[in-house]
mmCIF file of C-alpha atoms and ligand atoms in Angstrom:
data_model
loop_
_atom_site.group_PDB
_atom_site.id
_atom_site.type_symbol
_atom_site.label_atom_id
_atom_site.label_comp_id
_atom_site.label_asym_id
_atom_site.label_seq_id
_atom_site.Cartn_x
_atom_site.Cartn_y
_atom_site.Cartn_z
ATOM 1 C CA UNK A 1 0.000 0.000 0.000
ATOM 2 C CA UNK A 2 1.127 3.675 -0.715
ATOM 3 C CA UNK A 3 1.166 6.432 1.715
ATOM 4 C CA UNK A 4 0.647 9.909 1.701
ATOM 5 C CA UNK A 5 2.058 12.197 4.539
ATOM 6 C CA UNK A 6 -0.993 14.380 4.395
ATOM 7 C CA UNK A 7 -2.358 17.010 2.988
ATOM 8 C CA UNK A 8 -0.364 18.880 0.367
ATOM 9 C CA UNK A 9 -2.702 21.895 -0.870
ATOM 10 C CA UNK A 10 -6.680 23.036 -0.507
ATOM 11 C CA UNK A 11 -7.950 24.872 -3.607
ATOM 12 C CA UNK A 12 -11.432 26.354 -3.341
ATOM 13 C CA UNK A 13 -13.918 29.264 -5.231
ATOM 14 C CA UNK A 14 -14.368 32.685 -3.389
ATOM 15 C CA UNK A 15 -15.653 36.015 -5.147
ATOM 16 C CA UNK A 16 -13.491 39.143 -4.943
ATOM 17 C CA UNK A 17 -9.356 38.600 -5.073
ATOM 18 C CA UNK A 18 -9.819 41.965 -2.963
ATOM 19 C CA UNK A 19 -11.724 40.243 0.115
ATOM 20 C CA UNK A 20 -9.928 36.966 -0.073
ATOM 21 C CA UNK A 21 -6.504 39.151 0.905
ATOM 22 C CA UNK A 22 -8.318 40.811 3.474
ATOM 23 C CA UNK A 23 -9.779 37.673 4.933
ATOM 24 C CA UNK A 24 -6.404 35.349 4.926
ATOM 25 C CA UNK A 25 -3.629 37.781 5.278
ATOM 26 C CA UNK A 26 -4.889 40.469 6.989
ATOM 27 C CA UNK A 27 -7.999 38.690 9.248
ATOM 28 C CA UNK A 28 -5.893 35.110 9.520
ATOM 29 C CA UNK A 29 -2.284 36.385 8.694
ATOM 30 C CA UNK A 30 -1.074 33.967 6.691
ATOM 31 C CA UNK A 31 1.598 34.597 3.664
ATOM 32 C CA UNK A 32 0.643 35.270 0.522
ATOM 33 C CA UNK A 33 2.975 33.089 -1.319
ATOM 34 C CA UNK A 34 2.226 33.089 -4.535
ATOM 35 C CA UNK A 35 0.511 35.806 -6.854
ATOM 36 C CA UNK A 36 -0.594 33.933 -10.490
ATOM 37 C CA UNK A 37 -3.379 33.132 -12.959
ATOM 38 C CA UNK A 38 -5.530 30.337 -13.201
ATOM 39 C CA UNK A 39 -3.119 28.153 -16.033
ATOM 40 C CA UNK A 40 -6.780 26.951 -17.359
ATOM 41 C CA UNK A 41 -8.551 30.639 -17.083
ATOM 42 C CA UNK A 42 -5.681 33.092 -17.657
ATOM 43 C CA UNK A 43 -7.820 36.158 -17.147
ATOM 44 C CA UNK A 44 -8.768 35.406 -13.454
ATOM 45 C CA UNK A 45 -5.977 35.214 -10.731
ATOM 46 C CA UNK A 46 -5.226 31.664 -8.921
ATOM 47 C CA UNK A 47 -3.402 33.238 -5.348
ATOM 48 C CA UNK A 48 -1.771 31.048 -3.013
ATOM 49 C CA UNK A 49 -1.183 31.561 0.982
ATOM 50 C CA UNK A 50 0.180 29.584 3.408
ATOM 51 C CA UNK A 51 3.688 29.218 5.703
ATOM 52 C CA UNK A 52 6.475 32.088 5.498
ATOM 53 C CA UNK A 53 7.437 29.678 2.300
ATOM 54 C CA UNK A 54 3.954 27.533 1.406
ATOM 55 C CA UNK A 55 5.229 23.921 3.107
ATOM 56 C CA UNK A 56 3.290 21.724 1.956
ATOM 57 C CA UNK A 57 0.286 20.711 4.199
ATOM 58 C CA UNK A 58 -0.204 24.623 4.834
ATOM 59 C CA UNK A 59 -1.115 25.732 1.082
ATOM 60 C CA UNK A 60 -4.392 27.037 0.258
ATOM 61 C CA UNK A 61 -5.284 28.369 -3.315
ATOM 62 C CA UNK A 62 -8.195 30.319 -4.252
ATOM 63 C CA UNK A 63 -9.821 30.732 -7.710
ATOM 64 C CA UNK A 64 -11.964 34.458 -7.102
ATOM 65 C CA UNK A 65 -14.696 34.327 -9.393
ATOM 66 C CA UNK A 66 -15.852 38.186 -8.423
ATOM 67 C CA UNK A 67 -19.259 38.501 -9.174
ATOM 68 C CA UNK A 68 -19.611 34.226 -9.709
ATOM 69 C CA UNK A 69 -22.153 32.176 -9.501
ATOM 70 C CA UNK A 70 -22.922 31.037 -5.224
ATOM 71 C CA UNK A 71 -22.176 27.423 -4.309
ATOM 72 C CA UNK A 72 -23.268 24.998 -1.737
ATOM 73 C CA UNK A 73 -20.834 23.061 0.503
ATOM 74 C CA UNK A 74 -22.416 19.597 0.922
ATOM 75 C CA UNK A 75 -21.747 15.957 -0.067
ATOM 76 C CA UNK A 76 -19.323 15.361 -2.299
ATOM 77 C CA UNK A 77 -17.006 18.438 -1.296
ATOM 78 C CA UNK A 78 -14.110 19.057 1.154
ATOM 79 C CA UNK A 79 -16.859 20.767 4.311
ATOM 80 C CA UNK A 80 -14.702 22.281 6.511
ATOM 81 C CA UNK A 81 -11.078 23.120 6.472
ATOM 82 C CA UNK A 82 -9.134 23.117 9.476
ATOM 83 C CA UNK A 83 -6.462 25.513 10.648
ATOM 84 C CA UNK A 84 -3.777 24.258 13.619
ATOM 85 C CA UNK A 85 -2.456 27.087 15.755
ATOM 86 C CA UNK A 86 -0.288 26.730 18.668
ATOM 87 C CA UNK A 87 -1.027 25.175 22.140
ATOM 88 C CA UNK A 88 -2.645 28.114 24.410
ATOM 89 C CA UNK A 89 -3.309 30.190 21.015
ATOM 90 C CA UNK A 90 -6.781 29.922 20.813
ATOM 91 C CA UNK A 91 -8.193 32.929 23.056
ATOM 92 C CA UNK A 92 -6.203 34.969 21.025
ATOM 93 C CA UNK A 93 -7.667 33.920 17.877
ATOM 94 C CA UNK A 94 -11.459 34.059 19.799
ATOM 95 C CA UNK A 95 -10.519 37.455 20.462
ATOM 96 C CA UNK A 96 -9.383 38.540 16.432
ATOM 97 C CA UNK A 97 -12.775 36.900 15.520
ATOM 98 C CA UNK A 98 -14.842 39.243 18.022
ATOM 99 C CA UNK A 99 -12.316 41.934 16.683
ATOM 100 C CA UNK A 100 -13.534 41.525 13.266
ATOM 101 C CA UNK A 101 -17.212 40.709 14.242
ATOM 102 C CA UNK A 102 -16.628 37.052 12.549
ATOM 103 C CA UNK A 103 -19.555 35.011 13.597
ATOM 104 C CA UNK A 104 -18.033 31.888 15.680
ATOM 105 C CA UNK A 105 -19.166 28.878 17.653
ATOM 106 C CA UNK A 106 -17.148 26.782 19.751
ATOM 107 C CA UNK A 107 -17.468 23.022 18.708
ATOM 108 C CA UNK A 108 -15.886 19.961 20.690
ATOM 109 C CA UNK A 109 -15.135 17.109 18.313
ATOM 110 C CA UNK A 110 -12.677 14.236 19.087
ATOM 111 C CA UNK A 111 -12.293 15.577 22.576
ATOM 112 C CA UNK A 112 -10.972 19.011 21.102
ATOM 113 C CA UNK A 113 -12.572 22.683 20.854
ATOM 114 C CA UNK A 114 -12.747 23.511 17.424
ATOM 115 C CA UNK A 115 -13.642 27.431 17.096
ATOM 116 C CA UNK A 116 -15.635 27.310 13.853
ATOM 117 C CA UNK A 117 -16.511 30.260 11.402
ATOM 118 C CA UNK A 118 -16.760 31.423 7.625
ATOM 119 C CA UNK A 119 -14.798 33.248 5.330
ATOM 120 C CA UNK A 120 -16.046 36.359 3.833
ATOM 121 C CA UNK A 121 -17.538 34.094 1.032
ATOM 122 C CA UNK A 122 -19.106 31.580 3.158
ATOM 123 C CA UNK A 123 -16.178 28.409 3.072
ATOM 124 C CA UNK A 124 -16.582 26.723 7.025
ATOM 125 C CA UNK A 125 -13.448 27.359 8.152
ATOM 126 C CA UNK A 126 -12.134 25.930 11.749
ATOM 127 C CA UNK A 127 -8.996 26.675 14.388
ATOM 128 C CA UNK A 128 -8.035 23.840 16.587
ATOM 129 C CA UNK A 129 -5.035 24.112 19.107
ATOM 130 C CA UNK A 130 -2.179 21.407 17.996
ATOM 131 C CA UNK A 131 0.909 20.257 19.497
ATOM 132 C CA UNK A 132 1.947 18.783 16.055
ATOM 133 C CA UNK A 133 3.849 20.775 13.256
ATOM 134 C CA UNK A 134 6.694 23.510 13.659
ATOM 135 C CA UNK A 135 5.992 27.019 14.166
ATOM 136 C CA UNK A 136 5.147 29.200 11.238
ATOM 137 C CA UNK A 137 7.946 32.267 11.440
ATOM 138 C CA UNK A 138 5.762 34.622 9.579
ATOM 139 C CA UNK A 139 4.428 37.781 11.314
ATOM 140 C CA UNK A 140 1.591 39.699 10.612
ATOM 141 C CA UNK A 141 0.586 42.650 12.873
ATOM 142 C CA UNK A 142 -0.029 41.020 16.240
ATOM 143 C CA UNK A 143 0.375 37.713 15.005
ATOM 144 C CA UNK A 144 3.393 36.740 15.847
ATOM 145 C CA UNK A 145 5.131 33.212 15.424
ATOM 146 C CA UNK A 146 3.844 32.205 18.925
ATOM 147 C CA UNK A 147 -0.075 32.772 17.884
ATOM 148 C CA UNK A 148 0.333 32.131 14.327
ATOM 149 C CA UNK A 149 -1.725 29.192 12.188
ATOM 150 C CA UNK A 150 1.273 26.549 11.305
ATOM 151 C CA UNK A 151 -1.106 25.054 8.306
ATOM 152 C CA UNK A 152 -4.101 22.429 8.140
ATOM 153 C CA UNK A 153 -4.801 20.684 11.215
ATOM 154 C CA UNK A 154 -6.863 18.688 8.395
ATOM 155 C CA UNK A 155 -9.285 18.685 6.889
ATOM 156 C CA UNK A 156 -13.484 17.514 6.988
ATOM 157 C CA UNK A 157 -14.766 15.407 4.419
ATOM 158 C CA UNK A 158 -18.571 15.406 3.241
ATOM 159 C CA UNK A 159 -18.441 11.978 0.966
ATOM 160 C CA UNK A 160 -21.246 11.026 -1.088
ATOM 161 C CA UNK A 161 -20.725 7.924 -0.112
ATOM 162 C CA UNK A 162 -18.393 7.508 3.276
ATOM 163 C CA UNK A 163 -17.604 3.938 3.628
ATOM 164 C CA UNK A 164 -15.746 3.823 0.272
ATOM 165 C CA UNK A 165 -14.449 7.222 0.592
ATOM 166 C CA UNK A 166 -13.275 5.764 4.164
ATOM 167 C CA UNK A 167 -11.660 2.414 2.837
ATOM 168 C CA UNK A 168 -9.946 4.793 0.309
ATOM 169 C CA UNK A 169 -7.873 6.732 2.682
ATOM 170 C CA UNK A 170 -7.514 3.345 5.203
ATOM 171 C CA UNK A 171 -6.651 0.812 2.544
ATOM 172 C CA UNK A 172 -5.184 2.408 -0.549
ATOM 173 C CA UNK A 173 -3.880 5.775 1.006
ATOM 174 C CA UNK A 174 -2.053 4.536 4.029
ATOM 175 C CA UNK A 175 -4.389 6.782 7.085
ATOM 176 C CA UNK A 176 -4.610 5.209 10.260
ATOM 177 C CA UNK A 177 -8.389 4.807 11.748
ATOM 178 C CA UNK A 178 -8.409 6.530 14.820
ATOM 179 C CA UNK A 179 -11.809 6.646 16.630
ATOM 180 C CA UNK A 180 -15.639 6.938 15.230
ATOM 181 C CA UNK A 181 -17.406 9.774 17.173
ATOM 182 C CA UNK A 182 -21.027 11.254 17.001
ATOM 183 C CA UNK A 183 -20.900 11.639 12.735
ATOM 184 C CA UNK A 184 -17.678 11.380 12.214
ATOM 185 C CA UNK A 185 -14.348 8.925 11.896
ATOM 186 C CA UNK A 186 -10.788 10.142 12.309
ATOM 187 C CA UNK A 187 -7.998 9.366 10.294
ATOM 188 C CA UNK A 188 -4.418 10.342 10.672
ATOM 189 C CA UNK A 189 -1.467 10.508 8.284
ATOM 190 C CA UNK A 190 2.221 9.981 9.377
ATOM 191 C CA UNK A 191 3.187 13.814 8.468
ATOM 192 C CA UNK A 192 3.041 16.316 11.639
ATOM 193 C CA UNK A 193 0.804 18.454 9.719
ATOM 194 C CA UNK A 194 -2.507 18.340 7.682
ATOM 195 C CA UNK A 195 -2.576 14.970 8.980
ATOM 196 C CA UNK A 196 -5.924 14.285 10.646
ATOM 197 C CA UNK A 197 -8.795 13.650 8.916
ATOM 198 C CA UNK A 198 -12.513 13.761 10.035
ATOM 199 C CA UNK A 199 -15.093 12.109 7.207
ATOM 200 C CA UNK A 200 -18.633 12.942 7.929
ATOM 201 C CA UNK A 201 -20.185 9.015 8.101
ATOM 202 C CA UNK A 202 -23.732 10.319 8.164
ATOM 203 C CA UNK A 203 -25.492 11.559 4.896
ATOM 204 C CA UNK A 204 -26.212 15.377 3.819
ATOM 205 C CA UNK A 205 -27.278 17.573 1.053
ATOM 206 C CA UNK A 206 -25.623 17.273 -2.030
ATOM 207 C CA UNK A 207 -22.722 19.952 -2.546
ATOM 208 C CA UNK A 208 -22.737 21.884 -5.416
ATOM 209 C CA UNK A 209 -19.939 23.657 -7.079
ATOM 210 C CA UNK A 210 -19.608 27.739 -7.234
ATOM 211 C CA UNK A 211 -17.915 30.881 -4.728
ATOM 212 C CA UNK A 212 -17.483 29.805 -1.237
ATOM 213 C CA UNK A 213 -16.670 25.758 -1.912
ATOM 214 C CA UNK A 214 -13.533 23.613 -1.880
ATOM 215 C CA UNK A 215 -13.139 22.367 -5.222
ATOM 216 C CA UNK A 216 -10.435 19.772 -4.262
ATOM 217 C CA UNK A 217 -8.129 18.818 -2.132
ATOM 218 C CA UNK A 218 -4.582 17.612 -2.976
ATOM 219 C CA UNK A 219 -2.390 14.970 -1.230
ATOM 220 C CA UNK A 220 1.419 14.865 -0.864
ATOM 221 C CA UNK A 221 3.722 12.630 -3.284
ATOM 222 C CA UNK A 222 7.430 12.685 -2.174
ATOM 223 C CA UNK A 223 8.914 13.974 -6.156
ATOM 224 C CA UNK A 224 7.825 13.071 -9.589
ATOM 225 C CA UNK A 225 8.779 9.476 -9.352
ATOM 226 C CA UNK A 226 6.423 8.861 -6.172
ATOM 227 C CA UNK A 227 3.964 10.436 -8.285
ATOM 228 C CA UNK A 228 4.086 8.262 -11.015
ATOM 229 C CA UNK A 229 3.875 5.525 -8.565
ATOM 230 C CA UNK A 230 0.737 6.646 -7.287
ATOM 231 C CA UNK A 231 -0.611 7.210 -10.854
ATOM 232 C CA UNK A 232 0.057 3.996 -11.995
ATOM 233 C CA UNK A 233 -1.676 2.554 -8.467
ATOM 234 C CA UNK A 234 -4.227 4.567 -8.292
ATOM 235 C CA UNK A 235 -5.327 2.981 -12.047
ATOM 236 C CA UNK A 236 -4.878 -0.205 -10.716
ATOM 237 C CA UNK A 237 -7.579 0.698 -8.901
ATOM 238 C CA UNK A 238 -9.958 1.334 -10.795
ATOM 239 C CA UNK A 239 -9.627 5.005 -10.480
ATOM 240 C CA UNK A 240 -9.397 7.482 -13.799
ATOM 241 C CA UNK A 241 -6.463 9.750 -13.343
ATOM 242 C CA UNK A 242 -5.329 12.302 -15.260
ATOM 243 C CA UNK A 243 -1.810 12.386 -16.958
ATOM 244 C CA UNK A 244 0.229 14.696 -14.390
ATOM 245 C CA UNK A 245 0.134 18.340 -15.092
ATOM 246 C CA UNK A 246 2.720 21.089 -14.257
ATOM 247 C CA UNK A 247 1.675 23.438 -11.931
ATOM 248 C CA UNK A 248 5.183 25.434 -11.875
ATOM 249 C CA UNK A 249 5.090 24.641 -8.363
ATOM 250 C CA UNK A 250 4.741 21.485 -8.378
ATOM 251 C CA UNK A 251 3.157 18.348 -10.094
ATOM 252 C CA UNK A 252 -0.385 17.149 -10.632
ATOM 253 C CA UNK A 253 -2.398 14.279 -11.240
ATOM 254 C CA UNK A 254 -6.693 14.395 -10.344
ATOM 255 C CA UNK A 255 -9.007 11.557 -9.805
ATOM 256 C CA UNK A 256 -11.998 11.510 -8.154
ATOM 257 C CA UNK A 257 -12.862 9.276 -5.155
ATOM 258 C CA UNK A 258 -16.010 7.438 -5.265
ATOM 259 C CA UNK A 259 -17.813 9.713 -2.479
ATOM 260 C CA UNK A 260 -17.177 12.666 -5.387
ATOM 261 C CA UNK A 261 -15.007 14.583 -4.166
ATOM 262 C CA UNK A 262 -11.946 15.558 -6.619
ATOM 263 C CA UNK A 263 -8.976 14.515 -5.334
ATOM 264 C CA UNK A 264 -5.306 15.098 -6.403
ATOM 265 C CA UNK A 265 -1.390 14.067 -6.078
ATOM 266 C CA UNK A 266 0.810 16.887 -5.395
ATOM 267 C CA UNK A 267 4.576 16.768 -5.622
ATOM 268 C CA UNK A 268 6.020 18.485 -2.447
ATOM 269 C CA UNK A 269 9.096 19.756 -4.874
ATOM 270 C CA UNK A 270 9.728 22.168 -6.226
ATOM 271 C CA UNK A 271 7.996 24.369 -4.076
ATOM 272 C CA UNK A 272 7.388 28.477 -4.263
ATOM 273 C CA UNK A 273 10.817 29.599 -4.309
ATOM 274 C CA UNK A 274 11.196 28.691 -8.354
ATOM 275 C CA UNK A 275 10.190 31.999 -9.353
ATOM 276 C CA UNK A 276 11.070 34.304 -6.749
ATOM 277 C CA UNK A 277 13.461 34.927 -4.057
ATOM 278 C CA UNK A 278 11.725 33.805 -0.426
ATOM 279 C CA UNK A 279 11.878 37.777 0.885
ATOM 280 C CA UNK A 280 9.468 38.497 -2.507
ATOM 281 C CA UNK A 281 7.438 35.641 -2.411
ATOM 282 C CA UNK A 282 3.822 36.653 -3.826
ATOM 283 C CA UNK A 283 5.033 40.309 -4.577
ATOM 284 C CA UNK A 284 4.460 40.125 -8.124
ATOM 285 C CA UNK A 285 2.278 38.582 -10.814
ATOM 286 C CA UNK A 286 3.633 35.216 -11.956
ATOM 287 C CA UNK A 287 2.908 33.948 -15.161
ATOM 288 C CA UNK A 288 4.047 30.697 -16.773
ATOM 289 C CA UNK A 289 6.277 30.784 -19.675
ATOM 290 C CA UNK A 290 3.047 30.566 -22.467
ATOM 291 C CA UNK A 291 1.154 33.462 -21.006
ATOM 292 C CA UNK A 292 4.263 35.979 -20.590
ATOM 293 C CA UNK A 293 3.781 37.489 -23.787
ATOM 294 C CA UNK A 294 0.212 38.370 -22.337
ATOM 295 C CA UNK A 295 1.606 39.941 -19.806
ATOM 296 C CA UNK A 296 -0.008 43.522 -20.485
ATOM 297 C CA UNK A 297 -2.814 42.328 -21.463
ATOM 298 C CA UNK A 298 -3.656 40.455 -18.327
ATOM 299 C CA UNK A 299 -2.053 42.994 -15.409
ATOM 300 C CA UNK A 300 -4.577 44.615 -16.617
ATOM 301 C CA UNK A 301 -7.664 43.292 -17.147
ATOM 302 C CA UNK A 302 -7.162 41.382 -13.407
ATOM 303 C CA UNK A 303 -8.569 43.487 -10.708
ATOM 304 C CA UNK A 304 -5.445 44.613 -8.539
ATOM 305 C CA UNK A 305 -4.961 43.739 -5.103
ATOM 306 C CA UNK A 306 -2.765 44.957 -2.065
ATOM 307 C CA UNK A 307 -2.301 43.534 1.814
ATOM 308 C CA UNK A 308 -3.534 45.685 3.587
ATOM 309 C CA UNK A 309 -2.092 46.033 7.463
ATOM 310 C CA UNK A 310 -5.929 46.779 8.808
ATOM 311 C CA UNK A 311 -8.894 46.074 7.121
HETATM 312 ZN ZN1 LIG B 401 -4.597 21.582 -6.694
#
């Protein structure tokens, strides 16, 4: 059996670029790491945030859609992504979401508090306190290293249809079955960080693709050659994958799991650095080598954004 250390990147729809910035570096303070177009929709911006440098398991990539059709986050969909910030953190962040008049509950699951909200597009976002994963040495206004999120504590999964989506990540993917609770069962990957995830066992609406959903979430290879290995064994399978894709930043392959939800196979190399130095990282529009001659023509028909130190 293959295994995959986790979590590599969560990609989801959201409407304006503007409010995405404002919600995950200036409301969460996380690092925007990478500023780029959508390689299959060069007119709209794809913009990555995560770590000071985007580790994998702490990457998540947005597609705004400004003005784009609503979606519904239901079966079929990543439901809930989950945020891990330091041990004794989590007043702090309770306080930033009263700051910002963020709508919270507090949610125990698994024997931990889980403070739950949405994005300004409607994702369901959560921050659980974790022991697990090193410190994330980015600072943003108050947040400083001690407070700040470190990546995905996980993720939740709404399957379509849980027990395969279950056996999936247990038998072919290499997660450990940790406990069954209330709706949910726990899994947990060996990596120290996106490692633990809940699938919801108990049926829901259906989800339906548009702004404020996940539209998939990727899992780490090792390099290219893991990659292939996981291509080749995922068709074994029975499962259609795509031929891998270059992302710049990494590699890609897509299949999707028989509770519906698109999954992929990320290569952890060669990371966010490629294109810029790590003190510039996300400074400037990055476009791959077939759209450069665009360049004009697309700084200026994409809406431009700035980090702004309040909002
Ligand atoms: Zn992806």
């Amino acid at each position: 059996m293959k295994k995959t250390a986790g979590i590599h990147h969560i990609s989801a729809i959201v409407g304006h670029p503007q409010e995405n910035v404002d919600f995950y570096a200036s409301v969460l303070g996380l690092r925007l790491i990478k500023k780029t177009i959508n390689f299959d929709d060069p007119e709209t911006y794809h913009l990555y945030f995560g770590d000071d440098m985007g580790n994998p398991g702490t990457i998540i990539t947005f597609f705004p859609w400004a003005g784009g059709q609503k979606g519904r986050i239901g079966d079929g969909q990543v439901g809930v992504t989950s945020y891990a910030v330091p041990k004794g953190s989590l007043g702090f962040w309770e306080n930033r979401l009263k700051k910002y008049e963020i709508v919270y509950t507090k949610e125990s699951r698994f024997g931990e508090t889980y403070l739950q909200f949405d994005d300004a597009h409607g994702l369901h976002l959560e921050l659980v306190e974790r022991e697990e994963g090193k410190q994330n040495p980015w600072t943003f206004s108050d947040i400083t290293p001690e407070l700040a999120i470190k990546g995905f504590a996980g993720a939740v999964l709404y399957s379509s249809k849980p027990e395969e989506t279950t056996q999936l990540l247990e038998e072919k993917m290499g997660l450990e079955k940790v406990a069954t609770e209330g709706d949910f069962t726990r899994f947990r990957s060996y990596g120290e960080i996106g490692n633990i995830i809940d699938v919801k066992i108990t049926p829901g609406i259906r989800g339906l693709m548009g702004v404020g959903t996940v539209h998939h979430i990727a899992w780490r290879a090792k390099d290219d050659a893991d990659q292939l290995e996981w291509q080749s064994y995922l068709r074994e399978n029975n499962y259609g994958v795509t031929p891998v894709k270059d992302r710049n930043y990494f590699n890609a392959i897509y299949f999707r799991e028989h509770g519906e939800i698109l999954f992929e196979i990320a290569t952890d190399p060669p990371g966010f650095s490629i294109d810029e130095p790590y003190e510039k990282l996300g400074q400037e529009l990055k476009l791959p080598k077939q759209y450069e001659k665009f360049r004009t023509y697309l700084e200026n028909s994409l809406f431009p954004i700035e980090i702004k130190p309040n909002v």
